[in-house]
Coordinates of C-alpha atoms in Angstrom, one line a residue:
Chain A
M275 CA 0.1 -0.4 -0.1
Q276 CA 1.1 3.6 -1.2
T277 CA 1.6 6.8 1.3
R278 CA 0.0 9.7 -0.5
S279 CA 3.1 11.2 -0.4
E280 CA 4.7 8.0 -1.8
I281 CA 1.7 8.4 -4.6
N282 CA 2.6 12.4 -5.5
N283 CA 6.2 10.4 -6.0
H284 CA 5.1 7.8 -8.6
A285 CA 3.8 9.6 -11.9
G286 CA 2.9 6.1 -14.3
N287 CA 2.9 6.5 -17.5
D288 CA 0.9 4.6 -19.3
A289 CA -1.6 6.3 -16.4
I290 CA -5.0 6.2 -18.5
V291 CA -6.4 8.5 -15.6
S292 CA -3.9 11.9 -14.2
L293 CA -5.4 14.3 -11.6
D294 CA -2.8 17.0 -10.3
S295 CA -3.6 19.7 -7.3
V296 CA -7.3 18.4 -8.0
S297 CA -9.9 19.6 -5.7
K298 CA -13.5 21.0 -6.3
W299 CA -15.7 22.6 -3.7
F300 CA -19.5 24.3 -4.0
G301 CA -20.0 27.2 -2.8
N302 CA -18.0 26.7 1.2
V303 CA -18.4 23.2 0.9
V304 CA -15.0 21.6 -0.5
A305 CA -16.0 18.1 -2.2
V306 CA -12.6 17.5 -3.3
S307 CA -9.3 18.7 -1.7
D308 CA -6.1 18.6 -3.6
I309 CA -5.8 15.7 -5.2
T310 CA -2.8 14.4 -6.8
L311 CA -2.6 10.8 -8.0
N312 CA -2.8 8.1 -11.4
I313 CA -4.4 5.7 -11.9
G314 CA -3.2 2.6 -14.3
S315 CA -4.9 0.2 -16.7
G316 CA -6.8 -3.2 -15.2
I317 CA -9.4 -2.5 -12.8
T318 CA -9.2 0.5 -9.8
G319 CA -11.8 0.6 -7.6
L320 CA -12.7 3.8 -6.5
L321 CA -14.0 3.0 -2.2
G322 CA -14.7 5.6 0.1
P323 CA -18.2 5.4 3.0
N324 CA -20.5 7.3 1.3
G325 CA -20.6 11.9 1.3
A326 CA -16.2 10.7 0.6
G327 CA -16.6 13.1 -2.6
K328 CA -15.9 9.3 -5.5
T329 CA -18.7 10.7 -7.5
T330 CA -17.5 14.5 -7.4
L331 CA -13.8 12.4 -7.9
L332 CA -15.7 11.1 -10.5
R333 CA -17.7 12.9 -12.3
M334 CA -14.5 15.5 -13.2
I335 CA -12.6 12.4 -14.7
C336 CA -15.2 11.9 -16.4
G337 CA -15.5 16.2 -17.8
L338 CA -19.1 16.8 -16.0
Y339 CA -17.5 18.6 -13.2
S340 CA -15.1 21.0 -14.6
S341 CA -11.6 21.1 -11.2
S342 CA -12.1 23.9 -9.5
E343 CA -7.9 23.9 -9.0
G344 CA -5.6 21.3 -10.6
T345 CA -5.1 20.0 -13.6
V346 CA -8.2 16.1 -15.2
R347 CA -6.4 14.2 -17.6
L348 CA -7.7 11.2 -18.8
L349 CA -6.9 9.0 -22.0
E350 CA -3.8 11.6 -22.1
T351 CA -7.6 14.8 -23.2
D352 CA -9.2 17.5 -21.0
P353 CA -12.9 15.4 -20.8
R354 CA -13.8 19.1 -21.0
T355 CA -12.5 20.6 -23.7
D356 CA -11.9 17.1 -26.2
H357 CA -15.2 15.4 -26.5
N358 CA -13.9 12.8 -28.8
V359 CA -12.7 11.3 -25.4
Y360 CA -15.8 9.6 -25.1
K361 CA -15.7 7.8 -28.6
R362 CA -13.5 5.6 -26.3
I363 CA -14.7 5.3 -22.5
G364 CA -18.5 3.8 -22.0
I365 CA -19.3 6.0 -18.9
M366 CA -22.3 4.9 -15.8
T367 CA -23.1 7.3 -13.6
E368 CA -23.9 6.9 -10.1
N369 CA -27.9 8.7 -11.3
E370 CA -30.1 6.3 -12.8
S371 CA -30.4 8.6 -15.9
A372 CA -32.3 6.5 -18.5
Y373 CA -34.9 7.4 -20.5
E374 CA -38.1 6.6 -19.0
F375 CA -40.1 7.1 -22.6
M376 CA -37.5 4.4 -24.6
T377 CA -36.8 0.7 -24.9
G378 CA -34.8 -0.9 -24.2
L379 CA -32.8 -1.2 -26.9
E380 CA -33.9 2.2 -27.7
F381 CA -31.0 3.6 -25.8
V382 CA -29.2 1.5 -26.1
R383 CA -29.2 2.3 -29.8
L384 CA -28.9 6.1 -29.1
S385 CA -25.6 4.7 -27.0
A386 CA -23.8 3.0 -30.3
R387 CA -26.3 6.5 -32.8
L388 CA -23.9 8.4 -30.4
K389 CA -20.5 7.2 -30.9
D390 CA -21.4 6.2 -33.9
L391 CA -20.9 3.2 -34.5
R392 CA -20.5 1.3 -37.7
R393 CA -21.7 -2.0 -37.2
E394 CA -24.1 -0.7 -34.7
E395 CA -26.6 -4.1 -34.9
S396 CA -23.1 -5.7 -34.0
H397 CA -22.3 -3.9 -31.3
L398 CA -26.2 -3.6 -30.2
R399 CA -26.4 -7.6 -29.3
N400 CA -23.4 -7.3 -28.6
A401 CA -23.8 -5.3 -25.2
I402 CA -27.0 -6.3 -24.7
E403 CA -25.9 -10.0 -24.7
R404 CA -23.5 -9.4 -22.3
V405 CA -25.5 -8.1 -19.9
D406 CA -28.3 -11.0 -20.2
M407 CA -30.8 -8.5 -21.2
S408 CA -32.2 -10.1 -24.6
F409 CA -35.5 -10.7 -22.6
A410 CA -36.6 -7.2 -22.3
L411 CA -35.1 -5.2 -25.0
D412 CA -38.9 -4.0 -26.4
R413 CA -40.1 -3.2 -22.8
K414 CA -40.0 0.1 -21.6
I415 CA -37.1 1.4 -19.3
S416 CA -40.3 2.5 -16.8
T417 CA -41.3 -1.2 -16.3
Y418 CA -38.1 -1.8 -15.9
S419 CA -37.0 -3.0 -12.1
R420 CA -33.6 -0.7 -10.7
G421 CA -31.1 -3.4 -11.1
M422 CA -33.3 -3.9 -14.8
R423 CA -32.0 0.0 -15.9
Q424 CA -28.9 -0.8 -14.0
R425 CA -28.3 -3.4 -16.4
I426 CA -29.3 -1.5 -19.4
R427 CA -26.8 1.3 -18.7
L428 CA -24.3 -0.5 -18.3
A429 CA -25.2 -2.1 -22.5
A430 CA -24.9 1.2 -22.9
A431 CA -22.2 1.9 -21.1
L432 CA -20.4 -0.8 -23.0
V433 CA -22.2 -1.2 -26.8
G434 CA -19.0 0.1 -28.8
D435 CA -16.1 -2.0 -26.3
P436 CA -14.5 0.7 -24.9
E437 CA -11.0 0.5 -23.8
L438 CA -12.2 2.2 -20.7
L439 CA -15.2 1.5 -18.7
I440 CA -15.5 4.1 -15.3
L441 CA -18.4 3.2 -13.2
D442 CA -20.1 5.2 -10.1
E443 CA -21.8 2.7 -7.8
P444 CA -23.1 0.6 -10.0
L445 CA -24.2 -2.4 -7.8
N446 CA -26.6 0.2 -5.9
G447 CA -30.0 -2.3 -6.7
A448 CA -28.7 -5.9 -7.4
D449 CA -29.4 -8.7 -6.2
P450 CA -26.7 -11.2 -5.4
T451 CA -26.7 -12.7 -8.7
Q452 CA -27.0 -9.8 -10.9
R453 CA -23.9 -9.1 -8.2
L454 CA -22.5 -12.2 -9.2
R455 CA -22.7 -11.4 -13.3
F456 CA -21.8 -8.2 -13.3
Q457 CA -18.2 -9.1 -11.7
E458 CA -18.3 -11.5 -14.8
I459 CA -18.6 -8.8 -16.7
L460 CA -15.9 -7.1 -15.9
H461 CA -13.5 -9.5 -15.9
Q462 CA -14.3 -10.7 -19.2
T463 CA -13.9 -7.0 -20.2
A464 CA -10.2 -7.0 -18.3
D465 CA -9.5 -10.4 -20.2
E466 CA -10.1 -8.2 -23.3
G467 CA -7.4 -5.8 -22.0
R468 CA -10.0 -2.5 -21.4
S469 CA -9.9 -0.7 -18.3
V470 CA -12.2 -0.4 -15.8
I471 CA -12.8 2.1 -12.6
I472 CA -15.6 1.3 -10.8
S473 CA -16.5 3.3 -7.4
S474 CA -18.3 1.8 -4.4
H475 CA -18.6 2.7 -0.9
I476 CA -18.8 -0.7 0.3
L477 CA -15.0 -2.8 0.7
E478 CA -16.4 -6.6 0.0
E479 CA -18.1 -5.3 -3.8
V480 CA -14.7 -4.8 -5.0
E481 CA -13.2 -7.5 -3.7
D482 CA -12.9 -10.4 -5.9
V483 CA -13.0 -7.2 -9.3
S484 CA -10.1 -5.4 -8.7
D485 CA -6.5 -5.5 -9.0
S486 CA -5.5 -1.6 -6.7
V487 CA -8.2 1.0 -4.8
V488 CA -7.5 4.2 -4.5
L489 CA -9.4 5.2 -1.3
V490 CA -11.6 8.2 -0.6
V491 CA -11.9 9.8 2.8
N492 CA -13.5 13.6 3.4
G493 CA -12.7 15.1 0.0
K494 CA -8.9 13.3 0.2
L495 CA -6.5 10.2 -1.3
A496 CA -6.8 8.2 1.7
A497 CA -4.4 5.3 0.7
Q498 CA -4.4 4.1 -2.6
G499 CA -2.2 0.6 -4.0
D500 CA -2.5 -3.3 -4.1
F501 CA -6.4 -4.8 -3.0
H502 CA -5.0 -8.2 -1.2
A503 CA -2.3 -5.6 1.3
I504 CA -5.0 -3.6 2.0
R505 CA -7.2 -7.0 3.0
A506 CA -4.5 -8.2 4.6
A507 CA -4.3 -4.8 6.8
L508 CA -8.0 -5.1 7.2
D509 CA -7.6 -8.9 8.0
D510 CA -5.4 -8.1 11.4
R511 CA -7.7 -5.6 12.6
P512 CA -10.0 -6.4 15.4
Y513 CA -13.9 -6.0 15.1
H514 CA -16.7 -5.9 17.1
V515 CA -19.3 -8.2 16.3
K516 CA -22.4 -8.2 17.3
I517 CA -24.7 -11.0 18.0
E518 CA -28.3 -10.9 18.6
C519 CA -29.5 -15.1 18.8
S520 CA -32.2 -17.2 20.8
D521 CA -29.3 -17.7 24.4
P522 CA -27.1 -15.8 24.4
K523 CA -25.5 -17.1 27.5
Q524 CA -25.0 -20.4 26.2
L525 CA -23.8 -19.3 22.6
G526 CA -21.7 -16.8 24.2
G527 CA -20.2 -19.5 26.8
E528 CA -18.9 -21.1 24.3
L529 CA -17.6 -18.3 21.7
A530 CA -15.5 -17.3 24.1
K531 CA -13.5 -20.7 23.9
Q532 CA -12.8 -19.8 20.2
P533 CA -9.2 -18.9 19.8
A534 CA -10.5 -16.7 16.9
V535 CA -13.0 -14.4 20.1
Q536 CA -11.0 -11.6 22.0
S537 CA -13.8 -10.7 24.5
I538 CA -16.6 -11.0 25.0
Q539 CA -19.3 -8.4 26.0
F540 CA -23.3 -9.0 26.7
D541 CA -25.2 -6.3 26.3
P542 CA -28.0 -4.9 28.3
D543 CA -30.7 -5.3 25.2
G544 CA -29.6 -8.9 24.8
S545 CA -27.5 -9.5 22.0
I546 CA -23.9 -10.5 22.5
V547 CA -20.5 -8.2 21.4
V548 CA -17.8 -10.2 20.6
L549 CA -14.4 -8.7 19.8
T550 CA -12.1 -10.4 16.9
T551 CA -9.2 -10.9 15.3
N552 CA -10.7 -13.2 12.6
V553 CA -13.6 -11.5 10.9
A554 CA -13.5 -14.2 8.6
V555 CA -13.1 -17.6 11.1
L556 CA -15.8 -15.9 12.9
Q557 CA -18.9 -15.9 9.8
L558 CA -17.6 -20.0 9.9
D559 CA -17.1 -20.7 13.3
L560 CA -20.8 -18.6 14.0
P561 CA -23.1 -21.4 12.3
V562 CA -21.9 -24.4 13.7
L563 CA -21.2 -23.4 17.3
A564 CA -25.3 -22.0 17.2
Q565 CA -26.0 -24.9 15.3
R566 CA -24.3 -27.8 17.9
N567 CA -25.4 -25.9 21.1
N568 CA -29.6 -25.5 19.5
V569 CA -29.0 -21.9 19.8
R570 CA -31.0 -19.9 16.8
L571 CA -29.0 -16.5 15.3
T572 CA -31.4 -13.7 14.3
R573 CA -28.8 -11.3 13.4
I574 CA -25.0 -10.8 13.0
Q575 CA -23.9 -7.1 11.9
P576 CA -20.3 -5.8 12.1
I577 CA -20.3 -2.4 14.1
D578 CA -17.7 -0.9 13.5
D579 CA -16.9 -2.1 9.3
S580 CA -17.5 1.7 8.2
L581 CA -15.2 2.7 5.2
E582 CA -14.6 5.4 7.3
S583 CA -13.3 3.0 10.4
V584 CA -11.8 1.0 8.5
F585 CA -9.8 4.1 6.5
S586 CA -9.2 5.7 9.9
Y587 CA -7.9 2.3 11.3
L588 CA -5.5 2.0 8.4
V589 CA -4.4 6.2 7.5
E590 CA -4.1 6.2 11.8
G591 CA -2.6 3.5 11.6
Chain B
M17 CA -28.5 5.1 -39.2
G18 CA -29.3 8.9 -39.0
T19 CA -26.9 11.4 -38.4
I20 CA -26.3 12.6 -34.9
A21 CA -28.2 15.8 -35.1
E22 CA -30.8 13.9 -36.9
T23 CA -30.5 11.5 -33.7
I24 CA -30.9 14.1 -31.1
F25 CA -33.2 15.8 -32.7
I26 CA -35.9 13.0 -32.8
L27 CA -34.9 12.9 -29.2
A28 CA -35.9 16.7 -28.0
L29 CA -39.1 15.0 -30.0
R30 CA -40.1 12.6 -28.0
Q31 CA -39.5 14.0 -24.6
S32 CA -41.1 17.4 -25.5
I33 CA -44.2 15.7 -26.5
S34 CA -45.4 14.0 -23.0
I35 CA -50.0 13.8 -23.5
R36 CA -50.4 16.5 -21.3
R37 CA -47.8 19.0 -22.3
V38 CA -49.7 18.7 -25.8
A39 CA -53.1 19.0 -24.6
V40 CA -52.2 21.6 -23.0
L41 CA -50.4 22.9 -26.5
L42 CA -53.2 22.6 -28.7
L43 CA -55.5 23.9 -26.2
L44 CA -53.7 27.2 -26.3
A45 CA -53.3 27.0 -30.3
A46 CA -56.4 26.4 -31.0
I47 CA -58.5 30.0 -28.8
P48 CA -57.2 32.0 -31.7
L49 CA -58.5 29.8 -34.5
V50 CA -62.0 29.1 -31.7
I51 CA -62.6 33.0 -31.9
A52 CA -62.1 33.0 -35.5
I53 CA -64.5 30.6 -35.8
V54 CA -67.1 31.7 -33.5
S55 CA -67.3 35.4 -34.8
E56 CA -67.8 34.0 -37.8
I57 CA -70.9 31.7 -36.8
L58 CA -72.3 34.7 -35.2
N59 CA -71.8 36.9 -38.4
I60 CA -69.2 39.6 -35.8
E61 CA -68.2 42.4 -37.5
W62 CA -64.6 42.8 -37.2
D63 CA -63.2 46.3 -37.4
G64 CA -59.6 47.4 -37.2
D65 CA -58.9 48.1 -34.1
S66 CA -60.5 44.6 -32.8
T67 CA -58.7 42.4 -36.1
Q68 CA -55.1 44.4 -34.7
G69 CA -55.9 43.0 -30.9
F70 CA -56.4 40.0 -31.8
I71 CA -53.6 38.9 -34.3
Q72 CA -50.9 41.2 -31.8
R73 CA -52.1 40.5 -28.2
L74 CA -53.3 37.8 -28.6
I75 CA -51.5 35.4 -31.0
F76 CA -48.2 37.3 -31.1
N77 CA -47.3 39.0 -28.0
T78 CA -48.7 36.2 -25.4
G79 CA -50.0 33.0 -27.3
L80 CA -46.7 32.5 -28.8
P81 CA -44.9 33.6 -26.7
L82 CA -46.7 31.4 -24.0
I83 CA -46.4 28.5 -26.1
A84 CA -42.6 29.4 -26.3
L85 CA -42.1 29.0 -22.7
I86 CA -44.0 25.7 -22.3
V87 CA -41.7 23.5 -25.5
A88 CA -38.5 25.8 -24.7
A89 CA -37.4 26.1 -20.7
P90 CA -38.3 22.3 -20.3
V91 CA -35.4 21.9 -23.1
F92 CA -32.1 21.4 -21.6
A93 CA -34.1 22.6 -17.6
D94 CA -36.1 18.8 -17.7
E95 CA -33.0 17.5 -18.6
I96 CA -31.0 18.8 -16.4
E97 CA -33.6 18.3 -13.4
D98 CA -34.1 14.5 -13.8
R99 CA -30.2 14.0 -14.6
T100 CA -30.5 12.6 -17.6
L101 CA -28.4 15.4 -19.6
T102 CA -25.3 13.2 -18.8
N103 CA -26.1 10.6 -21.4
L104 CA -26.4 13.6 -24.7
M105 CA -23.1 15.4 -22.5
L106 CA -21.2 12.3 -22.4
S107 CA -21.2 11.7 -26.0
P108 CA -18.9 12.3 -28.6
I109 CA -20.1 14.9 -29.3
A110 CA -19.7 18.8 -29.5
R111 CA -22.2 21.4 -27.7
W112 CA -23.9 23.0 -30.6
Q113 CA -24.4 19.1 -32.4
I114 CA -27.6 19.4 -28.6
S115 CA -27.9 22.5 -28.5
I116 CA -29.4 22.7 -32.5
P117 CA -31.6 20.4 -33.2
K118 CA -32.8 20.3 -29.1
M119 CA -33.7 24.2 -30.3
L120 CA -34.9 23.5 -33.6
A121 CA -37.1 20.5 -32.7
A122 CA -38.9 22.3 -29.9
V123 CA -39.2 25.5 -32.4
F124 CA -41.0 22.6 -34.9
I125 CA -43.7 21.7 -31.8
V126 CA -44.4 25.4 -31.4
A127 CA -44.5 27.3 -34.8
I128 CA -46.1 23.6 -37.0
P129 CA -49.8 24.0 -34.3
L130 CA -49.6 27.7 -34.3
A131 CA -48.8 28.8 -38.3
I132 CA -51.8 26.1 -38.7
T133 CA -54.1 27.3 -35.6
T134 CA -52.8 31.2 -37.5
F135 CA -53.3 31.1 -40.7
A136 CA -57.2 29.6 -40.4
S137 CA -57.6 32.4 -37.8
V138 CA -56.2 35.3 -40.2
L139 CA -57.7 33.8 -43.0
L140 CA -61.1 33.8 -41.1
V141 CA -60.9 37.5 -39.8
I142 CA -58.9 39.5 -42.2
Q143 CA -61.5 40.3 -45.6
D144 CA -58.9 41.9 -47.6
D145 CA -55.4 40.0 -49.3
A146 CA -57.0 37.0 -47.2
Y147 CA -54.2 34.4 -48.6
S148 CA -51.3 37.0 -48.5
A149 CA -51.1 38.4 -44.1
A150 CA -52.3 34.5 -43.1
I151 CA -49.2 33.5 -45.3
V152 CA -47.7 36.0 -43.0
G153 CA -49.0 35.2 -40.4
A154 CA -48.2 31.7 -39.8
F155 CA -44.5 33.5 -41.0
G156 CA -44.0 35.4 -38.1
I157 CA -44.9 32.2 -35.6
L158 CA -42.0 30.7 -37.9
I159 CA -39.5 33.6 -37.1
G160 CA -41.8 34.2 -33.5
S161 CA -41.1 30.9 -32.2
I162 CA -37.2 30.8 -33.4
A163 CA -35.8 33.8 -31.3
F164 CA -38.5 32.5 -28.2
V165 CA -37.7 29.4 -28.1
S166 CA -33.6 29.9 -28.2
L167 CA -34.2 32.9 -25.7
F168 CA -36.6 30.3 -23.3
A169 CA -34.4 27.3 -24.3
F170 CA -30.6 29.3 -22.7
V171 CA -32.9 30.5 -19.7
G172 CA -33.3 26.7 -18.5
T173 CA -30.0 26.3 -18.7
L174 CA -29.0 29.0 -16.2
T175 CA -32.8 27.9 -14.5
T176 CA -34.5 24.6 -13.1
R177 CA -37.4 27.0 -12.7
A178 CA -37.6 28.4 -15.5
V179 CA -40.7 28.9 -16.6
V180 CA -41.5 30.8 -13.6
F181 CA -39.2 33.2 -15.0
G182 CA -40.2 32.5 -18.5
I183 CA -44.5 33.0 -16.9
V184 CA -43.5 36.7 -15.7
Y185 CA -41.8 38.0 -18.8
V186 CA -44.5 36.4 -20.7
F187 CA -47.6 38.3 -18.9
G188 CA -45.5 41.0 -17.5
F189 CA -43.0 42.0 -20.1
E190 CA -44.9 41.0 -24.1
A191 CA -48.3 41.4 -23.5
L192 CA -48.6 44.4 -20.8
I193 CA -44.9 46.9 -19.8
S194 CA -44.1 46.5 -23.9
S195 CA -47.3 47.8 -25.2
A196 CA -48.0 50.4 -21.9
I197 CA -44.5 51.9 -22.0
P198 CA -43.1 54.3 -24.8
G199 CA -39.8 52.6 -26.4
L200 CA -40.8 49.0 -25.0
K201 CA -41.3 47.3 -28.5
Y202 CA -38.0 48.6 -29.4
V203 CA -37.1 45.0 -26.9
S204 CA -40.0 43.0 -27.5
I205 CA -38.8 39.7 -29.4
S206 CA -42.7 40.6 -30.1
G207 CA -42.9 44.0 -30.9
N208 CA -40.2 43.6 -33.6
T209 CA -41.6 40.3 -34.8
L210 CA -44.8 42.0 -35.5
S211 CA -42.7 45.1 -37.3
I212 CA -41.2 42.2 -39.8
M213 CA -44.8 41.2 -40.5
Q214 CA -46.6 44.9 -40.3
E215 CA -43.2 45.4 -43.5
L216 CA -44.6 42.0 -45.4
N217 CA -47.9 42.3 -45.3
S218 CA -49.5 45.7 -44.3
T219 CA -53.4 44.7 -43.8
L220 CA -53.0 42.1 -41.4
I221 CA -50.7 44.8 -38.9
D222 CA -52.5 47.6 -39.5
A223 CA -51.3 49.8 -37.2
P224 CA -50.6 49.7 -33.5
I225 CA -53.3 49.1 -31.7
S226 CA -55.4 52.5 -29.9
G227 CA -53.0 53.3 -26.4
S228 CA -50.2 50.9 -27.5
N229 CA -46.7 52.2 -28.9
Q230 CA -45.2 52.2 -32.8
L231 CA -43.5 49.3 -33.8
P232 CA -40.1 49.6 -34.6
P233 CA -39.0 49.9 -37.7
I234 CA -38.1 46.7 -39.3
E235 CA -34.8 47.2 -40.2
Y236 CA -33.7 47.4 -36.0
A237 CA -36.8 44.6 -35.9
I238 CA -34.5 42.5 -38.1
I239 CA -31.7 42.5 -36.6
A240 CA -32.7 42.7 -33.3
L241 CA -34.6 39.3 -33.7
L242 CA -31.8 38.0 -35.1
T243 CA -29.6 39.3 -32.4
V244 CA -31.6 37.7 -29.7
I245 CA -31.2 34.4 -31.7
I246 CA -28.0 34.5 -32.0
L247 CA -26.8 35.2 -28.6
S248 CA -29.1 33.2 -27.4
N249 CA -27.8 30.1 -29.2
I250 CA -24.4 30.8 -28.2
A251 CA -25.2 31.4 -24.4
T252 CA -27.0 28.2 -24.4
I253 CA -23.7 26.6 -26.4
W254 CA -21.8 28.3 -23.6
R255 CA -23.6 26.9 -20.9
L256 CA -23.6 23.7 -22.3
K257 CA -19.5 24.2 -22.8
R258 CA -18.9 25.2 -18.3
M259 CA -21.9 23.6 -16.6
D260 CA -21.3 21.7 -14.1
V261 CA -23.6 18.6 -14.8
H262 CA -25.3 16.4 -12.0

């Protein structure tokens, strides 16, 4: 994992995105503060808690926002002035910004036409098949579920096989099956030699797809680097997990014997708060212990698993 | 495969044509024709002042800008509000390729129904040289539409409350103040449109309505309307280049 100063010194020649001392403020509110970073090829996860400035950063990278200070380069051009760069990029913004009166096919076709693609129909078919939306092509977007909207918007971004995909919180509203399919598409895209920047406020969402991660907290760059190094740092970190079950005393006693459990506390509301140094082992052990002791688990909640606390740990630790 | 301009023109047409908006549009456009037909059925004689009041105040000072407002103000304002503008702004096309087809689509929607009803109304109301007057009436709708649509579309890029601004402008300035205060016809889109029409057909736009101001001279009117049209469209393109798209 690189610290900010290391990143500043790491000027990549093959950077697909380059930010140099970029800031963005809206009135008195500073959304992004003095970020310098290079994003190379492959799949990069842009992570940060809600309100951290991820969307503002991505919108500046895409050219939707101007920067208040600093320069943004996307595929070696300024996206605010060189609109031809959008021929090489597929972008899916956070908002569900699809034309409600259109069918799915019309929406993807619009994207192809705006990119002035040759062999339009083959591009359309290819993009739509990749997101498994062939079955609902002729339905109006207004009748789509949230997950279907995300998929048809992804198809619109994929049309023309862009060399870079920029996806802002694409998994919002997706069910587990859709998430898996989505991850497959991202892997395929990377295997084809294309790059992806994907933002999320949920670490696990990008865990299986990202080669590297950019962490943003409070509008500032907290860290950037290999995902696995960051994950390893996270795994060493003690977690508090709150457990609600039918017999807290029985389960608490059993949990206390587990090597992964550091301490146990019984809350007045009848729940158990476990401090563990290995949350992965606890995840595996807990159902087994509950079943063995005939205890019914009703709720398991990591209580300090927010990205903000993770980032604080990483940055301060 | 259509050109990009054609694609955006058709997209803008589809965005503008909702059932409710079309109903309001047709209703407003039909008002002059309904009045003309009822007058014809009841054999009501039109004197000079009432004819001029009908054409100038009802159609050009109120009807045309109001319909242009309803259609043009949301052209960008709605897309900014529902965040669909990103689809166009993230496309490899120049900003004028977004704004000009959208403006033309709005002109098409405003001008077609109102030019038809104005043409028919003038045929019923004007007695002498009616056919020529009706053609000039329809032409006046076209040039007035281009100017009003250009202005309101630009305002729609500045604020999502463009309709509120437009209503104040239409009813306050175009319909009332520009007729009441001497000299303000020079800065009124309707006033300058009427001036061009008067030059083309003096039967249709005969003279100032009683209590109204003199229309601007034709040379001034042409320059003024061209200025509004060109500056509004340049400003829209500039705004699209500079704005942060949320």
